[in-house]
Short mmCIF file of C-alpha atoms in Angstrom, two decimals:
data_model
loop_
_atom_site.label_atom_id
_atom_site.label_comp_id
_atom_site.label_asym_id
_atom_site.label_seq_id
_atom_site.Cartn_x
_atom_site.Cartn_y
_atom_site.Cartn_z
CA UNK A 15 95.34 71.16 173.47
CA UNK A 16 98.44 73.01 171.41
CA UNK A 17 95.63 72.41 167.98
CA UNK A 18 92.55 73.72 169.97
CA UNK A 19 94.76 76.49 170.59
CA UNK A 20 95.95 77.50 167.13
CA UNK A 21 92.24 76.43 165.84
CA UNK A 22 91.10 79.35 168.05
CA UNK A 23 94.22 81.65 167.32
CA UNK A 24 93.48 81.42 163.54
CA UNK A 25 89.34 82.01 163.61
CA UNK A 26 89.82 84.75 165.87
CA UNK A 27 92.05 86.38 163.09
CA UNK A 28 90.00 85.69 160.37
CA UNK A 29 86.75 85.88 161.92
CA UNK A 30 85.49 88.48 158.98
CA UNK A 31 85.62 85.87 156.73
CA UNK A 32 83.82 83.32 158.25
CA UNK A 33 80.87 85.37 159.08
CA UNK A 34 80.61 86.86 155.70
CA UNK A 35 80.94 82.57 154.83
CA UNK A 36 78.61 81.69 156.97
CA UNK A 37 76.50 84.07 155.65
CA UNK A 38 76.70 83.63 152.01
CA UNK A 39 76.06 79.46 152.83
CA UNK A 40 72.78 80.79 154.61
CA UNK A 41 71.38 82.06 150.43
CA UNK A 42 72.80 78.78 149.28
CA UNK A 43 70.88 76.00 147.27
CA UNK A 44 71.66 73.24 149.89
CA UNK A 45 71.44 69.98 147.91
CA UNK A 46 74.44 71.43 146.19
CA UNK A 47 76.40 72.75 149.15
CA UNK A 48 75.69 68.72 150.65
CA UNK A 49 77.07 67.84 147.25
CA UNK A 50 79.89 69.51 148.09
CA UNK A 51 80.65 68.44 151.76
CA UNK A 52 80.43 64.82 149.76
CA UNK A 53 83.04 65.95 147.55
CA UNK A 54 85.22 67.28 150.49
CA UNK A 55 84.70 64.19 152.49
CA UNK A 56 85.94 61.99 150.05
CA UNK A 57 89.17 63.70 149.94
CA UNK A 58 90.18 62.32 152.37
CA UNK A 59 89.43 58.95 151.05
CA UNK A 60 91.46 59.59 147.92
CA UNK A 61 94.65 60.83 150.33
CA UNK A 62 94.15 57.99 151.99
CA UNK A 63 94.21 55.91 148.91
CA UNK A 64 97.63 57.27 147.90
CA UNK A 65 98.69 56.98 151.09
CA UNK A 66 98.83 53.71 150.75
CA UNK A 67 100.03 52.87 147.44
CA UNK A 68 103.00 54.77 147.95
CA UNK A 69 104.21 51.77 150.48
CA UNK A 70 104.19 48.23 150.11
CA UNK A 71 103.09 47.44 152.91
CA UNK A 72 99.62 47.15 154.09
CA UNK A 73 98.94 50.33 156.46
CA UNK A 74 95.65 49.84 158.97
CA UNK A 75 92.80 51.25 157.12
CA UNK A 76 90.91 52.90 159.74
CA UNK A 77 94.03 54.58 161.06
CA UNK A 78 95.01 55.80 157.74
CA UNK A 79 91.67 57.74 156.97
CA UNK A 80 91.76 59.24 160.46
CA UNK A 81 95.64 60.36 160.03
CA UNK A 82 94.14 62.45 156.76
CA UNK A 83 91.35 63.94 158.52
CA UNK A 84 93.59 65.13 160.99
CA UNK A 85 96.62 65.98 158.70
CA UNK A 86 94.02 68.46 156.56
CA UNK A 87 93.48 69.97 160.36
CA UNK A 88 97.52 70.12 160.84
CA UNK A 89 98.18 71.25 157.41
CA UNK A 90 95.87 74.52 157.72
CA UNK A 91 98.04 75.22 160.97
CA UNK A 92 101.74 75.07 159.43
CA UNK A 93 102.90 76.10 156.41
CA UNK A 94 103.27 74.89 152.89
CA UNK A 95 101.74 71.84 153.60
CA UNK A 96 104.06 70.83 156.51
CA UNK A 97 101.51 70.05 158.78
CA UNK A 98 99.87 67.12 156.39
CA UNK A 99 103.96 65.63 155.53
CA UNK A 100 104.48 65.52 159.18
CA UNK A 101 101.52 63.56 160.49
CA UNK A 102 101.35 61.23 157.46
CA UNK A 103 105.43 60.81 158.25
CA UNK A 104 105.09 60.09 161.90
CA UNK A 105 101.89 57.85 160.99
CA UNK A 106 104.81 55.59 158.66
CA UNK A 107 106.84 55.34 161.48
CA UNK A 108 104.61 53.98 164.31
CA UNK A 109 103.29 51.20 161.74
CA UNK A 110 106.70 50.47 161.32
CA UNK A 111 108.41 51.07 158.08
CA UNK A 112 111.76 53.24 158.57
CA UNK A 113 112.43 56.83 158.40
CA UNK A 114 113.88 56.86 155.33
CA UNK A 115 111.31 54.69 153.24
CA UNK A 116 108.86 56.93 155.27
CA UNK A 117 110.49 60.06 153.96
CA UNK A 118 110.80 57.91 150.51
CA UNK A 119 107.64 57.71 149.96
CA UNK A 120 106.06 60.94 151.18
CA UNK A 121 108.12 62.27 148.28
CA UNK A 122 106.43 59.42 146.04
CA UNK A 123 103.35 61.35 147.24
CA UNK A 124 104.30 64.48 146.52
CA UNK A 125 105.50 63.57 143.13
CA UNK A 126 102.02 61.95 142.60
CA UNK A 127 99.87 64.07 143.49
CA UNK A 128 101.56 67.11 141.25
CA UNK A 129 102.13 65.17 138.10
CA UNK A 130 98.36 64.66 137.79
CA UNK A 131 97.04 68.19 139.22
CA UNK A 132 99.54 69.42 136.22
CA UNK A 133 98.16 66.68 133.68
CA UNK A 134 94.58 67.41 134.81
CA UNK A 135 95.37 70.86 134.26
CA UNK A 136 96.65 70.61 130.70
CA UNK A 137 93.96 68.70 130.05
CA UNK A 138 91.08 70.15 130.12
CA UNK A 139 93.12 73.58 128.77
CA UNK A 140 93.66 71.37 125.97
CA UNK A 141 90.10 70.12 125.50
CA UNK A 142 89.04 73.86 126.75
CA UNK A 143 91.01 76.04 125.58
CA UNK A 144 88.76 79.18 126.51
CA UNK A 145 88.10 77.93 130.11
CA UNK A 146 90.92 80.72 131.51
CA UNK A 147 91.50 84.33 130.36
CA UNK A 148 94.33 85.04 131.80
CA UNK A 149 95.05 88.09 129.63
CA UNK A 150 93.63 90.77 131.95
CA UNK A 151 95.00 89.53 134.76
CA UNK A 152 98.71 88.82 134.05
CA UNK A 153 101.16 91.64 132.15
CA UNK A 154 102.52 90.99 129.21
CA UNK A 155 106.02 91.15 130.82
CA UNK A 156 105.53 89.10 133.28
CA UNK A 157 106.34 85.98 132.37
CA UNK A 158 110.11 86.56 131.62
CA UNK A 159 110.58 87.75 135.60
CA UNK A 160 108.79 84.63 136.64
CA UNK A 161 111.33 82.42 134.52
CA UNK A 162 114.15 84.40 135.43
CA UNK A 163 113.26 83.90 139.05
CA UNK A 164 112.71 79.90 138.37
CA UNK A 165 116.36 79.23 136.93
CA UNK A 166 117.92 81.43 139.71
CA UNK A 167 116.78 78.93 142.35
CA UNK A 168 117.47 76.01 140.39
CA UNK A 169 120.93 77.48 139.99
CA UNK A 170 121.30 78.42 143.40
CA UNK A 171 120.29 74.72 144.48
CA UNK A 172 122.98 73.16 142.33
CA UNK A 173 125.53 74.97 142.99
CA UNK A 174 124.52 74.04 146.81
CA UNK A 175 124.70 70.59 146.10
CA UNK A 176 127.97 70.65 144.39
CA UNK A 177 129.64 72.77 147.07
CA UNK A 178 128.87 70.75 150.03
CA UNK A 179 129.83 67.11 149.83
CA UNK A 180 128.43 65.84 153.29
CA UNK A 181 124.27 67.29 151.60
CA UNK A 182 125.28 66.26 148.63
CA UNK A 183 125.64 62.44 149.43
CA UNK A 184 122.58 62.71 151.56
CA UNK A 185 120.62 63.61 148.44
CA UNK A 186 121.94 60.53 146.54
CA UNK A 187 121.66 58.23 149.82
CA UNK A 188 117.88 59.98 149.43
CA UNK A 189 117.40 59.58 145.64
CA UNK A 190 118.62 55.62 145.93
CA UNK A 191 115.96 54.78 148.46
CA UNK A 192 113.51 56.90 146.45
CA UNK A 193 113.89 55.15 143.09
CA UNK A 194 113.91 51.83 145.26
CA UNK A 195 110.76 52.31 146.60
CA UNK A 196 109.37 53.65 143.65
CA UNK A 197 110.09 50.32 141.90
CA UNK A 198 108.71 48.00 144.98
CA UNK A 199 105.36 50.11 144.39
CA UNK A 200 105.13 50.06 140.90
CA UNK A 201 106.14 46.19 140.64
CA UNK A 202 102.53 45.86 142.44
CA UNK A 203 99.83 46.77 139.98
CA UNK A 204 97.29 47.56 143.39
CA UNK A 205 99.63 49.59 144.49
CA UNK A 206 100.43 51.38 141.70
CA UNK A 207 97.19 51.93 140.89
CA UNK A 208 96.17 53.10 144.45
CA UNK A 209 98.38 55.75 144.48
CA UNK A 210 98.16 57.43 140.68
CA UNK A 211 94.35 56.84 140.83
CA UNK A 212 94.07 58.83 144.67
CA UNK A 213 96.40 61.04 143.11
CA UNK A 214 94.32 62.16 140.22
CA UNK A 215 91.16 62.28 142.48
CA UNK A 216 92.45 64.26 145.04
CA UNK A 217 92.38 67.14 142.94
CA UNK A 218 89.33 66.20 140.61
CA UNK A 219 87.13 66.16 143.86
CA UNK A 220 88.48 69.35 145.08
CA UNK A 221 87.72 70.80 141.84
CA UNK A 222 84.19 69.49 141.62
CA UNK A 223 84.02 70.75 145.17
CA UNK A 224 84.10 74.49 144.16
CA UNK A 225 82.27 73.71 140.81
CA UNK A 226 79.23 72.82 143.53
CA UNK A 227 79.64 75.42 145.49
CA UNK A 228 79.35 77.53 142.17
CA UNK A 229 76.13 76.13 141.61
CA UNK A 230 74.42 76.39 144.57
CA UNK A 231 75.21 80.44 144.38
CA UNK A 232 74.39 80.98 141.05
CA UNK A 233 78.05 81.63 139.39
CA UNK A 234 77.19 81.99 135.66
CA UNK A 235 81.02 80.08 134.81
CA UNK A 236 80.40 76.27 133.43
CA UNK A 237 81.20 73.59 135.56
CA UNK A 238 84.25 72.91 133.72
CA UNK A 239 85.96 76.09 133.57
CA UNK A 240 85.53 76.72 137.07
CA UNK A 241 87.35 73.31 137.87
CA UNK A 242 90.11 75.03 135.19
CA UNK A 243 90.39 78.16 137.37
CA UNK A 244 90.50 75.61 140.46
CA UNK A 245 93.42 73.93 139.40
CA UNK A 246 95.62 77.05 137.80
CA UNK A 247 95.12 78.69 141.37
CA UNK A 248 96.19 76.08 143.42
CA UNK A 249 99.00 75.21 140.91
CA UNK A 250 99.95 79.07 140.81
CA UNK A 251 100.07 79.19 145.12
CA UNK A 252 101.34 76.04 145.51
CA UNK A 253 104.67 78.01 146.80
CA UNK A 254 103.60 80.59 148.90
CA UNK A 255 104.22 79.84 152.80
CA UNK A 256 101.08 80.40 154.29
CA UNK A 257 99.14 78.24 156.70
CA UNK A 258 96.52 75.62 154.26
CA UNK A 259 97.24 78.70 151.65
CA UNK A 260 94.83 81.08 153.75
CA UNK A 261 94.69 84.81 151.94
CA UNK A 262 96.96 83.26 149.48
CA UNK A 263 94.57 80.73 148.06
CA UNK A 264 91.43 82.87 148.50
CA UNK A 265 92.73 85.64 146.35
CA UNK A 266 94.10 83.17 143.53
CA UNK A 267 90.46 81.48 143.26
CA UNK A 268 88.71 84.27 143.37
CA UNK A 269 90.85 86.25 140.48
CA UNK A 270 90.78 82.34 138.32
CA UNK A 271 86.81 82.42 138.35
CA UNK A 272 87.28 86.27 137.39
CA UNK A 273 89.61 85.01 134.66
CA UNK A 274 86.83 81.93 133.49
CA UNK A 275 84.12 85.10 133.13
CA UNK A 276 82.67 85.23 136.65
CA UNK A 277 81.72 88.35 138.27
CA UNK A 278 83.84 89.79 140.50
CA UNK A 279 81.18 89.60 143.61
CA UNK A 280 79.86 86.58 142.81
CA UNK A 281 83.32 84.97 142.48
CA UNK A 282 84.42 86.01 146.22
CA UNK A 283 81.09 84.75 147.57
CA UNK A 284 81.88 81.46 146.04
CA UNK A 285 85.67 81.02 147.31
CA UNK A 286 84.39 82.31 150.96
CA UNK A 287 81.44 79.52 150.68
CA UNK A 288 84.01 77.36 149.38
CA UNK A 289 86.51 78.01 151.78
CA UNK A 290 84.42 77.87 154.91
CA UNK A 291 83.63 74.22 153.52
CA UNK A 292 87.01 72.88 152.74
CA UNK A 293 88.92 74.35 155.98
CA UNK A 294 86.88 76.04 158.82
CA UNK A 295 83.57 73.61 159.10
CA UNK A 296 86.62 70.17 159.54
CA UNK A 297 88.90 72.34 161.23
CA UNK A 298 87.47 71.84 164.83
CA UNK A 299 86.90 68.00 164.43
CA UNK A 300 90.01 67.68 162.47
CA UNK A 301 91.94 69.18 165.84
CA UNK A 302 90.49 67.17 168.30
CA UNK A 303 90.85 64.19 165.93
CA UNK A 304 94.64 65.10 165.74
CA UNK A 305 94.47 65.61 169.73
CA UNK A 306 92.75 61.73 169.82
CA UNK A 307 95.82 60.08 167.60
CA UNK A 308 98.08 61.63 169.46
CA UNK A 309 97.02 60.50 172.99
CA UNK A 310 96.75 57.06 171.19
CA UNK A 311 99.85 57.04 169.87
CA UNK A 312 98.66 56.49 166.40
CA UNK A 313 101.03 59.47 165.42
#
């Protein structure tokens, strides 16, 4: 019931946005907004598919694509993507495989799935370099803050580490059974390939997602550069702390498709379509489908 709860908690407080959603889907081309839901559904699939190769061993199929419907549901509820790591870690244990390879491999995920949203981002700003203005958007003196900011916390982190011996050999203990499993993965070509090729369509189907949704309203942005803007806003929020990036990741989309050469109106109408999509329509089901694995002690 605790995920009903917070599903409720959450619409309630953003119930302006998914009326004006619902309402921008009801002007929609549909074929495209169904192109779309594909897009979204198969997600999961791909999140599944790295899922899996970032173990050796063989996880139960069924159970694995249900854990990542209901991990998107979790992740929208805590933040930072919490919600998603602790399903998916919980899911490792119950099949089995210890905390620590569990833990090991999550981190394999995570390392997987933002070494290809980066490459896919440089990319296509390499084969387009035009796709993203960022010029009007970001000062001129902003970048040097921003940098500034990046080697403080780096610093800070070290010096952490080198102060405190008893964190400092749970890092290494951390790092060896990383790079171990790592290897075990990678010394399986299906593996290997299951989790870089899930990782690169994760992101890929997310951006073709919005690049839909842009279609079936009308946004005058090719279907490339609005993938562009896609993947420099998610990469640009991927730190703030909000619950499956809500207000953060609206805002971020909607100034990247402003930044590609969208207008401003037509832009927000998009991210709200695309939004109501992508978290509120799976949000429900993805609850009581949490609810369901839990009660079955899946997770």
């Amino acid at each position: 019931m605790v995920p009903l709860l917070l599903v409720t908690v959450v619409a309630v407080r953003h119930h302006g946005v998914l009326a004006d959603g619902f309402s921008r889907l009801r002007a929609a081309e549909w074929p495209w907004l169904l192109a779309a839901a594909g897009a979204t559904c198969l997600t999961w699939v791909a999140a599944a598919f790295t899922r899996q190769g970032a173990v050796v061993e063989r996880l139960p199929r069924r159970r694995l694509l249900a854990a990542q419907f209901a991990a998107g549901a979790a992740n929208h509820l805590l933040p930072t993507g919490l919600g998603a790591s602790a399903v998916n870690l919980r899911f490792m244990t119950v099949c089995g495989i210890p905390l620590a390879r569990s833990s090991a491999a999550l981190a394999l995920y995570l390392l997987a799935e933002s070494v290809t949203r980066l490459a896919l981002l440089a990319g296509l700003l390499l084969a387009f370099p035009g796709a993203l203005r960022l010029g009007p958007l970001l000062p001129h003196d902003a970048m040097g803050p921003l940098l500034y900011a990046a080697g403080a916390v780096v610093v800070a982190a070290a010096a952490v580490l080198a102060g405190v011996r008893r964190l400092r050999r749970a890092v290494a203990s951390f790092l060896r059974t990383a790079l171990g499993e790592l290897r075990s993965v990678h010394a399986r070509p299906s593996r290997a390939l299951a989790l870089w090729g899930g990782a690169l369509a994760f992101p890929a189907l997310q951006a073709a997602g919005l690049a839909l949704v842009g279609r079936a309203l009308e946004l005058p942005v090719p279907a490339v550069h609005t993938a562009v803007a896609y993947l420099a806003a998610t990469v640009a929020v991927a730190l703030v702390p909000t619950p499956g990036g809500v207000g953060s990741v609206e805002a971020a989309l909607v100034l990247a498709l402003v930044a590609a050469g969208g207008p401003a109106a037509v832009a927000t109408a998009v991210v709200v379509a695309y939004r109501v999509i992508t978290v509120w329509l799976p949000l429900l089901p993805g609850a009581l489908t949490l609810g369901a694995l839990v009660r079955m002690k899946v997770i």
